[in-house]
XYZ file of C-alpha atoms in Angstrom:
312
model
C 65.110 166.639 133.361
C 68.303 166.847 131.324
C 67.138 169.928 129.410
C 64.571 171.935 131.387
C 62.758 174.237 128.943
C 60.567 177.091 130.209
C 57.261 178.140 128.570
C 59.102 180.671 126.392
C 60.940 177.716 124.770
C 64.242 178.746 126.305
C 66.693 176.579 128.182
C 66.883 177.190 131.917
C 69.792 175.927 134.014
C 69.033 177.642 137.358
C 66.968 174.923 138.968
C 66.103 173.489 142.340
C 65.096 169.878 142.890
C 61.344 169.271 142.702
C 59.088 166.299 143.364
C 59.231 164.072 140.267
C 62.680 165.246 139.137
C 65.377 162.857 138.006
C 68.640 163.263 139.937
C 72.003 161.524 139.730
C 73.054 160.352 143.190
C 76.852 160.510 143.374
C 78.258 158.157 146.012
C 81.870 158.073 144.781
C 83.695 158.553 141.466
C 82.792 155.051 140.260
C 79.347 154.697 141.884
C 76.371 156.738 140.687
C 72.711 155.985 140.092
C 69.674 157.755 138.652
C 66.828 158.282 141.120
C 63.387 159.797 140.563
C 62.477 162.069 143.477
C 59.185 161.441 145.286
C 57.924 163.198 148.412
C 57.667 159.982 150.447
C 60.606 158.167 148.828
C 63.697 156.875 150.633
C 67.024 155.884 149.104
C 68.708 153.011 150.949
C 72.388 152.291 150.327
C 75.537 151.374 152.248
C 75.664 154.900 153.685
C 72.226 154.661 155.288
C 68.777 156.046 154.497
C 68.259 159.293 152.563
C 64.764 160.833 152.622
C 63.716 162.370 149.319
C 61.665 164.976 151.190
C 64.933 166.494 152.435
C 66.176 166.831 148.833
C 63.205 168.844 147.549
C 63.993 172.550 147.327
C 67.760 172.088 147.335
C 69.819 173.180 144.315
C 71.468 170.534 142.155
C 74.983 169.825 143.416
C 73.891 169.775 147.061
C 75.475 167.506 149.638
C 72.845 165.635 151.698
C 73.208 163.515 154.836
C 71.806 160.106 155.708
C 70.428 158.955 159.042
C 73.966 157.671 159.791
C 75.637 160.998 159.071
C 77.166 159.841 155.764
C 76.634 161.900 152.612
C 76.040 161.814 148.863
C 75.805 164.547 146.233
C 72.681 165.238 144.173
C 73.719 166.076 140.613
C 71.731 167.295 137.625
C 71.217 164.562 134.994
C 73.483 165.905 132.246
C 74.026 163.789 129.104
C 77.571 163.029 130.306
C 76.311 161.600 133.615
C 73.323 159.876 131.995
C 75.742 157.968 129.739
C 77.389 156.554 132.880
C 74.171 155.425 134.630
C 71.752 154.389 131.857
C 70.590 150.807 131.329
C 72.737 149.049 128.709
C 70.434 147.413 126.198
C 73.270 147.437 123.664
C 76.925 148.448 123.550
C 76.978 152.240 123.902
C 79.130 155.162 122.812
C 80.985 156.933 125.607
C 81.971 160.555 126.147
C 85.168 160.608 124.055
C 83.459 159.248 120.927
C 80.258 161.237 121.537
C 82.026 164.598 121.800
C 83.982 163.819 118.623
C 80.768 162.920 116.766
C 78.910 166.078 117.841
C 81.851 168.278 116.770
C 82.572 166.644 113.397
C 78.888 166.373 112.443
C 78.772 170.158 112.954
C 75.624 169.905 115.073
C 74.278 173.191 116.444
C 70.915 174.335 117.841
C 68.193 174.027 115.207
C 69.726 171.089 113.298
C 67.701 168.105 112.109
C 69.612 164.857 112.721
C 68.755 161.309 111.602
C 70.150 158.396 113.613
C 70.101 154.620 113.175
C 70.158 152.626 115.443
C 68.980 154.034 118.717
C 70.328 151.288 120.993
C 70.489 152.464 124.606
C 70.151 156.138 123.664
C 73.533 157.294 124.965
C 74.469 159.275 121.837
C 70.875 160.367 121.212
C 70.790 162.167 124.568
C 73.849 164.259 123.708
C 72.563 164.925 120.188
C 69.297 166.238 121.669
C 71.152 168.711 123.875
C 73.232 169.870 120.906
C 70.168 170.664 118.731
C 67.989 172.132 121.523
C 65.756 173.953 121.673
C 64.622 174.372 118.041
C 66.145 171.284 116.380
C 65.051 167.659 116.413
C 66.483 164.136 116.463
C 64.747 161.361 114.502
C 66.195 158.065 115.657
C 65.333 154.569 114.380
C 65.840 151.046 115.695
C 64.667 147.803 114.079
C 64.000 146.221 117.517
C 60.535 147.251 118.739
C 61.118 146.602 122.458
C 64.422 148.461 122.404
C 62.751 151.433 120.734
C 59.975 151.401 123.358
C 62.517 151.350 126.198
C 64.412 154.253 124.617
C 61.145 156.199 124.320
C 60.527 155.693 128.056
C 64.040 156.915 128.874
C 63.563 160.092 126.832
C 60.289 160.732 128.676
C 62.083 160.220 131.981
C 64.906 162.601 131.066
C 62.603 165.267 129.620
C 63.813 164.928 126.023
C 60.640 163.621 124.364
C 59.928 167.008 122.735
C 63.327 166.876 121.013
C 63.519 163.171 120.086
C 61.205 161.019 117.962
C 61.838 157.263 118.098
C 60.770 155.098 115.176
C 60.839 151.340 114.508
C 62.379 150.650 111.110
C 65.011 148.478 109.447
C 67.159 151.222 107.944
C 69.567 148.730 106.340
C 66.728 147.065 104.443
C 64.237 149.909 103.916
C 66.309 153.077 104.165
C 65.134 156.254 105.911
C 61.528 157.401 105.354
C 61.063 159.506 102.204
C 59.532 162.341 104.238
C 63.058 163.319 105.372
C 64.457 163.593 101.843
C 66.740 166.647 101.664
C 65.849 167.760 105.221
C 68.682 166.374 107.376
C 71.703 168.438 108.397
C 73.505 165.316 109.655
C 73.105 161.539 109.635
C 74.605 159.061 112.101
C 74.765 155.312 111.408
C 75.537 152.613 113.989
C 74.706 149.500 111.981
C 76.274 146.087 111.274
C 76.235 146.797 107.509
C 76.234 150.589 107.197
C 77.103 150.494 103.474
C 73.555 149.282 102.795
C 72.092 152.468 104.326
C 74.547 154.970 102.792
C 72.604 155.532 99.503
C 69.464 156.368 101.499
C 71.431 158.616 103.884
C 72.759 160.574 100.910
C 69.198 161.319 99.762
C 68.191 162.563 103.219
C 71.041 165.058 103.616
C 70.950 168.704 102.635
C 73.690 169.805 100.212
C 77.029 169.824 102.074
C 75.507 167.751 104.911
C 77.723 165.422 106.949
C 77.416 161.678 107.602
C 79.110 159.648 110.337
C 79.279 155.858 110.581
C 80.434 154.061 113.730
C 81.917 150.587 113.186
C 83.882 148.339 115.558
C 85.745 146.496 112.758
C 88.076 147.892 110.092
C 86.499 145.620 107.439
C 83.205 147.455 107.955
C 85.044 150.748 107.493
C 86.563 149.593 104.204
C 83.207 148.573 102.711
C 81.567 151.789 103.942
C 84.263 153.952 102.353
C 83.769 152.141 99.036
C 80.038 152.919 99.200
C 80.690 156.566 100.128
C 82.924 157.384 97.147
C 80.134 157.977 94.607
C 78.077 160.516 96.603
C 80.452 161.865 99.250
C 83.756 163.694 99.546
C 86.192 164.512 102.382
C 86.024 160.911 103.668
C 87.974 160.486 106.920
C 88.205 157.762 109.567
C 89.273 158.255 113.203
C 89.887 156.083 116.245
C 89.539 157.973 119.525
C 91.732 156.592 122.325
C 91.287 158.081 125.784
C 93.940 158.046 128.516
C 92.864 159.117 131.991
C 95.091 160.149 134.902
C 94.605 159.671 138.636
C 95.091 162.669 140.906
C 95.904 161.789 144.514
C 97.229 163.583 147.569
C 100.344 162.018 149.129
C 102.574 162.866 152.073
C 106.027 164.125 151.036
C 108.819 163.915 153.632
C 111.926 166.122 153.570
C 114.936 165.938 155.898
C 117.436 168.824 156.317
C 121.139 168.192 155.597
C 124.216 170.421 155.582
C 123.584 174.150 155.914
C 119.877 174.100 155.430
C 119.793 172.079 152.179
C 117.243 169.301 152.082
C 116.758 165.970 150.381
C 113.180 165.157 149.461
C 112.083 161.564 149.547
C 109.540 160.184 147.071
C 105.919 160.209 148.292
C 105.198 157.288 150.565
C 102.958 156.251 153.406
C 103.792 157.738 156.784
C 105.516 155.419 159.200
C 104.023 155.038 162.603
C 105.920 156.508 165.534
C 108.919 158.824 165.218
C 109.136 161.246 162.269
C 112.959 161.372 162.408
C 115.244 160.768 159.467
C 117.768 157.957 159.234
C 120.588 160.280 160.339
C 118.769 161.296 163.509
C 117.646 164.693 162.222
C 114.018 165.702 162.371
C 112.029 165.382 159.127
C 109.019 167.432 158.105
C 106.012 166.109 156.214
C 103.781 168.032 153.828
C 100.920 167.001 151.553
C 101.534 167.116 147.809
C 99.529 166.230 144.726
C 100.703 163.243 142.662
C 99.407 162.591 139.120
C 99.887 159.281 137.330
C 98.269 157.370 134.443
C 95.248 155.326 135.442
C 95.918 151.604 135.811
C 92.706 150.851 133.907
C 93.380 151.932 130.319
C 90.443 152.013 127.900
C 91.291 150.508 124.538
C 89.583 150.334 121.159
C 85.854 151.138 121.020
C 85.284 151.633 117.315
C 86.092 153.614 114.181
C 84.318 156.845 113.270
C 84.057 157.505 109.534
C 82.921 160.967 108.396
C 82.013 162.129 104.902
C 80.461 165.241 103.344
C 77.754 165.070 100.678
C 78.955 166.320 97.301
C 77.246 169.416 95.922
C 76.253 168.785 92.317
C 75.601 171.974 90.330
């Protein structure tokens, strides 16, 4: 479970793997998968066979061996890791955008948040952790099968007590009247968010915050026009993430006159003699090299935030 809650309704993070738990199997930095633990289960991958029975009782983060002597790590299913392994039913929000949304929507434990649409549930999972254990997320999707799949995922990850999934066309019908004036925050991920903004304004508490995610700037422009009458402090952001690779390389240095040395750039070791070009003996030492990742992530979407005006 992503958020294990004990009978006293408190979060508990000191956990050992049990039969029926969901774990994230970490093979390498770009290969992970979610696995449900069962007493007689076996995970088969390129590293060999891993018996689930040997996982039970171990703390999350443990390193376990296969029948071939290879290993994987068993990680707790945090929202950050779940975002990387979940089934993509729609385009999803990733960690950079999600963290920005949670911060700027001012979501804290106990908040009531309305979301449309649910999609694959990537953002919803992080929202649920942010409001736990006394808040609640009400998320809506117009697609019935997608909503049902999201409901199953929240059951699997242990979030069903914090998330309610509804089937509704928010663009056409608006949010249900029962939430009028109850929401601390509203999040919209819709093709035409400006159609849902009047309804969102009615759902928010005074000074509540709305966020709309849109991939195209034309959507942003129309949304901002719709926001002007009810909202203030309207701002739009584009979050661009640049990752760096950290690698260990071998650095060679060769002594010159009177103990000075010239260091050569990191490179692969040559086979055979470790002597410099001038016949002197060179020493090699490992060093850490950091460089920008070759795979740069570009535009994902625009995040528009606005605060509901307080009319006295």
